[in-house]
CSV table of C-alpha atoms in Angstrom, one decimal:
chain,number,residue,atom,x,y,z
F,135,UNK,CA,122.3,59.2,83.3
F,136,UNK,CA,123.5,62.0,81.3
F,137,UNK,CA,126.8,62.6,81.6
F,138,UNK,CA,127.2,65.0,79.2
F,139,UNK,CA,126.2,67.5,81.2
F,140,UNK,CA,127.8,66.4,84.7
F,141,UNK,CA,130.1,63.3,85.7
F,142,UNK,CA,129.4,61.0,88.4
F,143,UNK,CA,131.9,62.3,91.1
F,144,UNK,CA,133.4,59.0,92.3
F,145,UNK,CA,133.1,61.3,96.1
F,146,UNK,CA,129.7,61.4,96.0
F,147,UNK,CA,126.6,58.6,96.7
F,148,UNK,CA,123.8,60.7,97.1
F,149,UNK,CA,121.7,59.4,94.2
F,150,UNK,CA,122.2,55.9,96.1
F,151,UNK,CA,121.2,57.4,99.3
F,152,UNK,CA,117.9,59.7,97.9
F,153,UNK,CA,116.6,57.5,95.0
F,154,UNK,CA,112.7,57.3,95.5
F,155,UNK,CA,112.5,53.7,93.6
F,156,UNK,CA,116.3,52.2,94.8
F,157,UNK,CA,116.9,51.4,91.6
F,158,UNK,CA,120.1,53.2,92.9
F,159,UNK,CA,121.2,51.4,95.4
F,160,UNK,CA,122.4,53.1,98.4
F,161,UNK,CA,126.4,52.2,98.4
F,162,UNK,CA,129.0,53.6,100.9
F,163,UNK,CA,131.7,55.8,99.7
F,164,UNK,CA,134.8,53.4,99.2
F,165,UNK,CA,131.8,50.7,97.6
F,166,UNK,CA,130.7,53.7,95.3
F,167,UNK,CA,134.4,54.6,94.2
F,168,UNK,CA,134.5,51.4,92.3
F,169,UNK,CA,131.0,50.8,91.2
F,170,UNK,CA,131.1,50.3,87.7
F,171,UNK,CA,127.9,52.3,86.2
F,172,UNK,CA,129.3,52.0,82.3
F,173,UNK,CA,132.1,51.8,80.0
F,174,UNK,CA,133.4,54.6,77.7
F,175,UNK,CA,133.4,53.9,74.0
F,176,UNK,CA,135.1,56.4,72.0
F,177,UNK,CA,132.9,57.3,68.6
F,178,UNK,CA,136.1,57.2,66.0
F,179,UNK,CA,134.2,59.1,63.6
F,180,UNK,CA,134.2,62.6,65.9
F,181,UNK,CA,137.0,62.0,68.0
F,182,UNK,CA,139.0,64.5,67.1
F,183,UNK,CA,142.4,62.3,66.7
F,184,UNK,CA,140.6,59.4,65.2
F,185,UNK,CA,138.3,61.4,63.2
F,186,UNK,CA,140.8,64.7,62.2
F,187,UNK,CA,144.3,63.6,62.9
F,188,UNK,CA,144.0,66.8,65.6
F,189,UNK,CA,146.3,66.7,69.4
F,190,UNK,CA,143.6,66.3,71.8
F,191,UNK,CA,144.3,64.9,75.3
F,192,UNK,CA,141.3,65.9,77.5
F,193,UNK,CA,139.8,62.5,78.0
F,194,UNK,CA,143.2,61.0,79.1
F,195,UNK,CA,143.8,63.9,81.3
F,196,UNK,CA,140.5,63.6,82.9
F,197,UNK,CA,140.0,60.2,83.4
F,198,UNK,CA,140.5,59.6,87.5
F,199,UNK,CA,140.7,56.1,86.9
F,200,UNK,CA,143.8,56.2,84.0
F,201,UNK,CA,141.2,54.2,81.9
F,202,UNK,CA,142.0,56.3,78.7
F,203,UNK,CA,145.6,55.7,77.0
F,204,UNK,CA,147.2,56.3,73.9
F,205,UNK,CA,148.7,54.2,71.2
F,206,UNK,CA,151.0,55.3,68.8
F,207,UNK,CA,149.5,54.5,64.7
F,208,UNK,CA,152.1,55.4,62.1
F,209,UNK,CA,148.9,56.7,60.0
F,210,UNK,CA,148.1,59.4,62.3
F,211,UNK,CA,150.5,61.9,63.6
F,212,UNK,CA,149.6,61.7,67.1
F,213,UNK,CA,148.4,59.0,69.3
F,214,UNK,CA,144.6,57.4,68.8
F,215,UNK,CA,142.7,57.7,72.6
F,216,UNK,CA,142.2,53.9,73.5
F,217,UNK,CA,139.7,52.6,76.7
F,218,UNK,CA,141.2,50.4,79.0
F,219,UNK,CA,137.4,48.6,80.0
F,220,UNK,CA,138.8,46.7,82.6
F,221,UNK,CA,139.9,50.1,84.3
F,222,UNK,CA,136.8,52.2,83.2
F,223,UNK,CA,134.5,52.1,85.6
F,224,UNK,CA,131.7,54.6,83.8
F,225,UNK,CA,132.0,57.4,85.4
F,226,UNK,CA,131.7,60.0,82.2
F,227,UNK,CA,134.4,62.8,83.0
F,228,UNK,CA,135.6,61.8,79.5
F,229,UNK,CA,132.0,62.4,78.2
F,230,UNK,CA,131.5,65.4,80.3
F,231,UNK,CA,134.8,67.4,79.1
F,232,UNK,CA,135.2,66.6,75.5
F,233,UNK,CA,135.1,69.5,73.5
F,234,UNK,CA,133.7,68.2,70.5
F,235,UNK,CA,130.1,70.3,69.6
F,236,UNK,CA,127.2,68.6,70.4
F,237,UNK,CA,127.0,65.0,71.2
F,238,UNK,CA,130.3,63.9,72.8
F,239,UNK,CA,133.1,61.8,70.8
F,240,UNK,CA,133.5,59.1,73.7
Protein backbone atom coordinates (compact mmCIF):
# COMPACT_ATOMS: atom_id res chain seq x y z
CA UNK A 1 0.00 0.00 0.00
CA UNK A 2 1.07 3.38 -0.68
CA UNK A 3 -0.54 5.72 1.25
CA UNK A 4 1.31 8.47 0.39
CA UNK A 5 -0.49 9.04 -2.38
CA UNK A 6 -4.21 8.01 -1.19
CA UNK A 7 -5.58 6.79 2.33
CA UNK A 8 -7.51 3.86 2.77
CA UNK A 9 -11.15 5.40 3.16
CA UNK A 10 -12.35 3.44 6.23
CA UNK A 11 -16.05 3.69 3.67
CA UNK A 12 -14.74 1.82 1.20
CA UNK A 13 -13.91 -2.39 0.77
CA UNK A 14 -13.45 -2.57 -2.73
CA UNK A 15 -9.88 -3.83 -2.73
CA UNK A 16 -11.37 -6.73 -0.47
CA UNK A 17 -14.16 -7.35 -2.79
CA UNK A 18 -11.93 -7.12 -6.44
CA UNK A 19 -8.49 -8.61 -5.27
CA UNK A 20 -7.56 -11.19 -8.05
CA UNK A 21 -5.27 -13.35 -5.31
CA UNK A 22 -7.58 -12.50 -1.85
CA UNK A 23 -4.79 -11.74 -0.28
CA UNK A 24 -7.39 -8.90 0.48
CA UNK A 25 -9.91 -10.34 2.03
CA UNK A 26 -13.28 -9.47 1.14
CA UNK A 27 -14.66 -7.69 4.53
CA UNK A 28 -18.08 -5.94 4.98
CA UNK A 29 -18.24 -2.32 5.64
CA UNK A 30 -18.66 -2.08 9.61
CA UNK A 31 -15.70 -5.27 9.63
CA UNK A 32 -13.60 -2.99 7.27
CA UNK A 33 -13.98 0.22 9.49
CA UNK A 34 -11.90 -1.45 12.15
CA UNK A 35 -9.53 -3.59 10.29
CA UNK A 36 -6.27 -2.73 11.30
CA UNK A 37 -3.99 -2.75 8.01
CA UNK A 38 -0.86 -0.87 10.01
CA UNK A 39 0.27 1.50 12.58
CA UNK A 40 1.53 5.08 12.12
CA UNK A 41 5.06 5.77 13.38
CA UNK A 42 6.04 9.32 13.21
CA UNK A 43 9.83 9.76 11.77
CA UNK A 44 11.10 12.39 14.63
CA UNK A 45 13.75 13.50 12.42
CA UNK A 46 11.27 15.28 9.72
CA UNK A 47 8.41 15.80 11.65
CA UNK A 48 8.13 19.16 11.60
CA UNK A 49 7.53 19.69 15.58
CA UNK A 50 9.89 17.05 16.54
CA UNK A 51 12.42 17.78 13.87
CA UNK A 52 12.04 21.99 13.66
CA UNK A 53 10.14 23.10 16.78
CA UNK A 54 7.45 24.31 13.92
CA UNK A 55 3.09 24.34 14.76
CA UNK A 56 1.93 21.65 12.64
CA UNK A 57 -1.38 19.91 13.48
CA UNK A 58 -2.40 18.14 10.14
CA UNK A 59 -1.94 14.57 11.26
CA UNK A 60 -4.04 15.11 14.48
CA UNK A 61 -6.62 16.88 12.50
CA UNK A 62 -6.89 14.24 10.07
CA UNK A 63 -6.77 11.25 11.87
CA UNK A 64 -10.64 9.76 11.85
CA UNK A 65 -9.72 7.54 14.43
CA UNK A 66 -8.26 10.36 17.19
CA UNK A 67 -5.17 8.09 17.06
CA UNK A 68 -2.76 11.13 16.88
CA UNK A 69 -2.44 13.37 20.22
CA UNK A 70 -0.18 15.82 21.49
CA UNK A 71 1.99 16.13 24.56
CA UNK A 72 3.21 19.08 25.96
CA UNK A 73 7.67 18.88 26.24
CA UNK A 74 9.04 22.00 27.99
CA UNK A 75 11.91 21.72 25.29
CA UNK A 76 9.77 22.47 22.41
CA UNK A 77 7.51 25.27 22.17
CA UNK A 78 4.59 23.44 20.98
CA UNK A 79 3.25 20.06 21.52
CA UNK A 80 5.31 16.69 19.98
CA UNK A 81 2.46 14.61 17.67
CA UNK A 82 2.32 11.22 19.68
CA UNK A 83 0.46 7.75 18.12
CA UNK A 84 -2.06 6.24 20.26
CA UNK A 85 -1.32 2.37 18.53
CA UNK A 86 -4.01 0.94 20.26
CA UNK A 87 -6.36 3.50 18.43
CA UNK A 88 -4.51 3.56 15.05
CA UNK A 89 -5.83 1.27 13.02
CA UNK A 90 -3.42 2.01 9.66
CA UNK A 91 -5.37 3.78 7.69
CA UNK A 92 -2.55 6.55 6.37
CA UNK A 93 -4.64 9.90 6.22
CA UNK A 94 -1.73 11.11 8.46
CA UNK A 95 0.74 9.79 5.81
CA UNK A 96 -1.34 11.02 2.95
CA UNK A 97 -1.71 14.75 4.23
CA UNK A 98 1.57 15.64 5.79
CA UNK A 99 3.08 18.34 4.11
CA UNK A 100 6.58 17.59 4.58
CA UNK A 101 8.44 17.28 0.83
CA UNK A 102 8.99 13.97 -0.26
CA UNK A 103 8.72 10.94 1.85
CA UNK A 104 6.21 11.63 4.69
CA UNK A 105 7.26 12.45 8.49
CA UNK A 106 4.69 9.75 9.97
Amino acid sequence: MNLRHAACDQKCNLCGLVCPTESIRPLGLTERRHARVGTAIIVRDTCLPWARDERCLVCEEQCPYGAITFRQDDRYRFGLPVVEPDKCNGCGRCEDKCPVKGNSAI
